[in-house]
PDB file of C-alpha atoms in Angstrom:
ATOM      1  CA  UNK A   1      66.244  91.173 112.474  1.00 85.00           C
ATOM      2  CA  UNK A   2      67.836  94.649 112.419  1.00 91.00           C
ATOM      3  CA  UNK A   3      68.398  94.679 116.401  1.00 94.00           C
ATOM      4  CA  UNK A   4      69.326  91.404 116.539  1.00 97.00           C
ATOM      5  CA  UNK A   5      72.394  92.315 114.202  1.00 97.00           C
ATOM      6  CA  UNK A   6      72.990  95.575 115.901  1.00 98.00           C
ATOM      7  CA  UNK A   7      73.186  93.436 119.136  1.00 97.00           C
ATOM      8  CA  UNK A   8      75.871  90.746 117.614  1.00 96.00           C
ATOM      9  CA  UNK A   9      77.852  93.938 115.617  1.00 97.00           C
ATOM     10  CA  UNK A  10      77.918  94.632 119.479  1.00 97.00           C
ATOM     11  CA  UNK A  11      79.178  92.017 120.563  1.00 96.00           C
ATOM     12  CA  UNK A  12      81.511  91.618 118.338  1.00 94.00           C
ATOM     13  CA  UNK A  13      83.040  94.651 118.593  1.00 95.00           C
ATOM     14  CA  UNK A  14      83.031  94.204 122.241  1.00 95.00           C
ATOM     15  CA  UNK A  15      85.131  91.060 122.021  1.00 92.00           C
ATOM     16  CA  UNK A  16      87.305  92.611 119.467  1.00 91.00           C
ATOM     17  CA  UNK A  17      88.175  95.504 121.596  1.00 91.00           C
ATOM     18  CA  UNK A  18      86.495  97.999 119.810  1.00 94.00           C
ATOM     19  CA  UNK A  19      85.074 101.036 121.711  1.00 94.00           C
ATOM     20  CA  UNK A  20      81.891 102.250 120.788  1.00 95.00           C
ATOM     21  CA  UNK A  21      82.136 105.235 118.306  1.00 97.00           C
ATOM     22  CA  UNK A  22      84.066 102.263 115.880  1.00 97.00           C
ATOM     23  CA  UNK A  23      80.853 100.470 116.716  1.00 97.00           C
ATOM     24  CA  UNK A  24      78.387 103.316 115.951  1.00 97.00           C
ATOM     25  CA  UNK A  25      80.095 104.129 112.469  1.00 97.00           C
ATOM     26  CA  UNK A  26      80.821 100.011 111.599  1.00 97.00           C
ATOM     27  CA  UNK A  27      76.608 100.028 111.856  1.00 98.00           C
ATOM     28  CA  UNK A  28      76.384 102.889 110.019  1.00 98.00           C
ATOM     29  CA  UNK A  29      78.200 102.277 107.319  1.00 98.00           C
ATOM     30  CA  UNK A  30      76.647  98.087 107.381  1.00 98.00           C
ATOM     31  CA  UNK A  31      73.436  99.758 107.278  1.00 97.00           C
ATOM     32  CA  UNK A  32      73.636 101.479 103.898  1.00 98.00           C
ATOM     33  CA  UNK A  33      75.488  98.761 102.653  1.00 97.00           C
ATOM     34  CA  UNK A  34      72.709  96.053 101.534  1.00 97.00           C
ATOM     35  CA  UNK A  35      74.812  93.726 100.293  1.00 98.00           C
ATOM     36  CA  UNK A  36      77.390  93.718 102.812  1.00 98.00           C
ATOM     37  CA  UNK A  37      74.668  93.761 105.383  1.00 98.00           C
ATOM     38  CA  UNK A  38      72.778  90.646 103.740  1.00 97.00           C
ATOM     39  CA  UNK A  39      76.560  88.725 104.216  1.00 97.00           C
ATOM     40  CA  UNK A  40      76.947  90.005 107.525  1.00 97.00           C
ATOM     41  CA  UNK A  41      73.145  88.506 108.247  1.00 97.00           C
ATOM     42  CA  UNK A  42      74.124  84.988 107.020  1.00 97.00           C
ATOM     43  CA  UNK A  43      77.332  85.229 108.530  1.00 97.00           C
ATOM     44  CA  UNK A  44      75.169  85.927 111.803  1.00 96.00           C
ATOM     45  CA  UNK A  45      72.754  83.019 111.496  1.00 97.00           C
ATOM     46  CA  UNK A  46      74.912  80.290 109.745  1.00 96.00           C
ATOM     47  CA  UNK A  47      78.349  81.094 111.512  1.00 94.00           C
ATOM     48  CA  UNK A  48      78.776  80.195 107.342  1.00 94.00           C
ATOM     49  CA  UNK A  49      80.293  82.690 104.820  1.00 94.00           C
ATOM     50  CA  UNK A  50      77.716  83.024 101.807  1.00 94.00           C
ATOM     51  CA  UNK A  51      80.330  85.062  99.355  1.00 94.00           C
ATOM     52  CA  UNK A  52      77.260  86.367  96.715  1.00 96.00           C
ATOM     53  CA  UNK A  53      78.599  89.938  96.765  1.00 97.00           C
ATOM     54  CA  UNK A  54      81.959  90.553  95.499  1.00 97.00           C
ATOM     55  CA  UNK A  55      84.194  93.886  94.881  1.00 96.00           C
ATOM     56  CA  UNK A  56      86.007  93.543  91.729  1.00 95.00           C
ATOM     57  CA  UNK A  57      86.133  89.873  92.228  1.00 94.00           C
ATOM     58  CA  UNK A  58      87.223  89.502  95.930  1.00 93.00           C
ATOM     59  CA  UNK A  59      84.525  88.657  98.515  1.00 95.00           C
ATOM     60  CA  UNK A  60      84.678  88.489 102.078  1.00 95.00           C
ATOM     61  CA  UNK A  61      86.470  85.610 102.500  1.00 92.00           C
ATOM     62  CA  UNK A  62      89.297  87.365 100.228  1.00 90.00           C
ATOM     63  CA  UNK A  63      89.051  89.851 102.184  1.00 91.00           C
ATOM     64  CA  UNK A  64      89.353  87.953 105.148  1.00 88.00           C
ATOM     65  CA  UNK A  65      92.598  85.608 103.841  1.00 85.00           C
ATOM     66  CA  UNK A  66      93.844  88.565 103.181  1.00 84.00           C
ATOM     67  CA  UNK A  67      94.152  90.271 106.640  1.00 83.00           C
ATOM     68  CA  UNK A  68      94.890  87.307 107.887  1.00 79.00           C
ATOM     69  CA  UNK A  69      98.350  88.566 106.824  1.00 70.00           C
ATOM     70  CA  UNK A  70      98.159  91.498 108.929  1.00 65.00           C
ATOM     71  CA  UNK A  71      97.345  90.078 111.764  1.00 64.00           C
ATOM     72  CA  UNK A  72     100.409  87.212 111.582  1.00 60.00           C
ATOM     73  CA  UNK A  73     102.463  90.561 111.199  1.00 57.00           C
ATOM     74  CA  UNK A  74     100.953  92.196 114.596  1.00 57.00           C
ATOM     75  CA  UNK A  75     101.799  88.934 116.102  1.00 57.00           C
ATOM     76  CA  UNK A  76     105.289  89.447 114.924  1.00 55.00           C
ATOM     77  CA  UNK A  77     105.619  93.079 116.625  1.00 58.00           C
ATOM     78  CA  UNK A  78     104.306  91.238 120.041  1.00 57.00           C
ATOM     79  CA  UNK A  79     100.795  91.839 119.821  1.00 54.00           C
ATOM     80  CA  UNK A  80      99.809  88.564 121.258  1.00 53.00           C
ATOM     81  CA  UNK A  81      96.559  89.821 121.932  1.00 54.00           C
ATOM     82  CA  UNK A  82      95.465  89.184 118.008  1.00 50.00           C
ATOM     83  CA  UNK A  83      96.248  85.733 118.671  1.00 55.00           C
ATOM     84  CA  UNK A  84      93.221  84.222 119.142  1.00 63.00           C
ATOM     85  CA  UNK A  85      90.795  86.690 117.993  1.00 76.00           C
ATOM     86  CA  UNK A  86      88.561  85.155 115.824  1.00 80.00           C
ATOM     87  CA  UNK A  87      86.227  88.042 116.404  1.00 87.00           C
ATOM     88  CA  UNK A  88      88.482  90.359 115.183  1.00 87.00           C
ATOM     89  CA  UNK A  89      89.525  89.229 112.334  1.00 87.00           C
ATOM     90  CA  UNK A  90      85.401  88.769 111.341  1.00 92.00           C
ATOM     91  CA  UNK A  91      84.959  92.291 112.436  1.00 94.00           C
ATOM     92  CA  UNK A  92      87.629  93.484 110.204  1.00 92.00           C
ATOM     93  CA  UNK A  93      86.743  91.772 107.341  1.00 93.00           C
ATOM     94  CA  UNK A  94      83.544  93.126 107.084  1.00 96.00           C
ATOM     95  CA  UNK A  95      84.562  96.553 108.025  1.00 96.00           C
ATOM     96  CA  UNK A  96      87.322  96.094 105.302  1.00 94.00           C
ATOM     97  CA  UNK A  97      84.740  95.179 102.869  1.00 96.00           C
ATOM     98  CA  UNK A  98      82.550  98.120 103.488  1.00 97.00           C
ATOM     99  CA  UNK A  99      85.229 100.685 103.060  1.00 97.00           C
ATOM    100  CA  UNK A 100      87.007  98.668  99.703  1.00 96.00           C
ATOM    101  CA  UNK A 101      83.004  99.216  98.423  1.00 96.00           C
ATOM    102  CA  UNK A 102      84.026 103.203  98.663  1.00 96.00           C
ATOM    103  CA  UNK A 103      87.448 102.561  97.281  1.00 95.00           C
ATOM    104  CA  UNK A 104      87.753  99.650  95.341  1.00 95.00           C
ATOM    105  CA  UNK A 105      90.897 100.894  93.607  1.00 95.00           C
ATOM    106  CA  UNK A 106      92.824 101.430  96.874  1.00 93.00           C
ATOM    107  CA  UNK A 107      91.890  97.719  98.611  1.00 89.00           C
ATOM    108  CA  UNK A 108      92.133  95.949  95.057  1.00 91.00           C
ATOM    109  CA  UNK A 109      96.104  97.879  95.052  1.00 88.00           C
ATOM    110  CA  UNK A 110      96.755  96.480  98.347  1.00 85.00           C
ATOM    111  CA  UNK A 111      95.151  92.718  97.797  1.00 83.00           C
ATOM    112  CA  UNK A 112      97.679  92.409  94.510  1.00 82.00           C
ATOM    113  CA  UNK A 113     100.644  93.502  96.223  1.00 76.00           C
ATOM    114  CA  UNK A 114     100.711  93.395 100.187  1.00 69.00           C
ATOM    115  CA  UNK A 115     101.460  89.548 100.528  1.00 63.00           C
ATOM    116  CA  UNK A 116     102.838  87.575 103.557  1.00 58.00           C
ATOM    117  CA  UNK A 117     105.410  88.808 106.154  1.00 55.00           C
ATOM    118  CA  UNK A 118     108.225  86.443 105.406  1.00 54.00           C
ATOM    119  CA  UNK A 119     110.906  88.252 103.743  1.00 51.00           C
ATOM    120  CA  UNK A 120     113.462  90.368 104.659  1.00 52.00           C
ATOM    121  CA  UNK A 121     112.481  94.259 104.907  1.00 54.00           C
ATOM    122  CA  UNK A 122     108.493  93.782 104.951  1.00 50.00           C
ATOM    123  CA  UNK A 123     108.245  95.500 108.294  1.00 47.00           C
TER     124      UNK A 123
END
């Protein structure tokens, strides 16, 4: 099972744009995460978000809303190229979710108060 994830992180990053070293320390980092890495592993086989592990409440679908936000804002500043990338925004969810497990205080800060991009003065 473990290089069959390692091959779709891969690929994912891959299709997200990613280079390699973000690849290398995404894996690393989803490998000492056993929770995260258990949601990552359904997410793999079901294409199906199974939300068991959460961070102070939010789980990866929070997580995932969430940056959705971002993403509508690189779209804003021309960055077509986030557009359509559902793999992306998968990729960066999870990656998201591993680092708010090392700092919860600092992702839980920006969940409550970094809303959507339209009003005046955001960006």
């Amino acid at each position: 099972m473990e290089e069959k994830a390692y091959q779709w992180a891969r690929a994912l990053c891959h299709y997200a744009g990613e280079e390699e070293e973000f690849l290398e320390q995404f894996w690393q980092a989803l490998t000492h995460s056993p929770e995260i890495y258990q949601e990552f592993i359904y997410y793999m086989e079901r294409q199906s978000f199974r939300c068991a592990y959460h961070i102070e409440g939010y789980s990866i679908v929070d997580i995932m809303v969430w940056q959705m936000d971002h993403f509508k804002a690189q779209m804003d500043r021309g960055r077509e190229d986030m557009k359509n990338n559902g793999d992306k925004m998968l990729l960066m969810a999870f990656d998201t979710m591993l680092k708010m497990e090392k700092n919860p205080a600092y992702y839980v800060d920006r969940l409550l108060h970094e809303t959507g991009t339209d009003y005046p003065g955001k960006y």
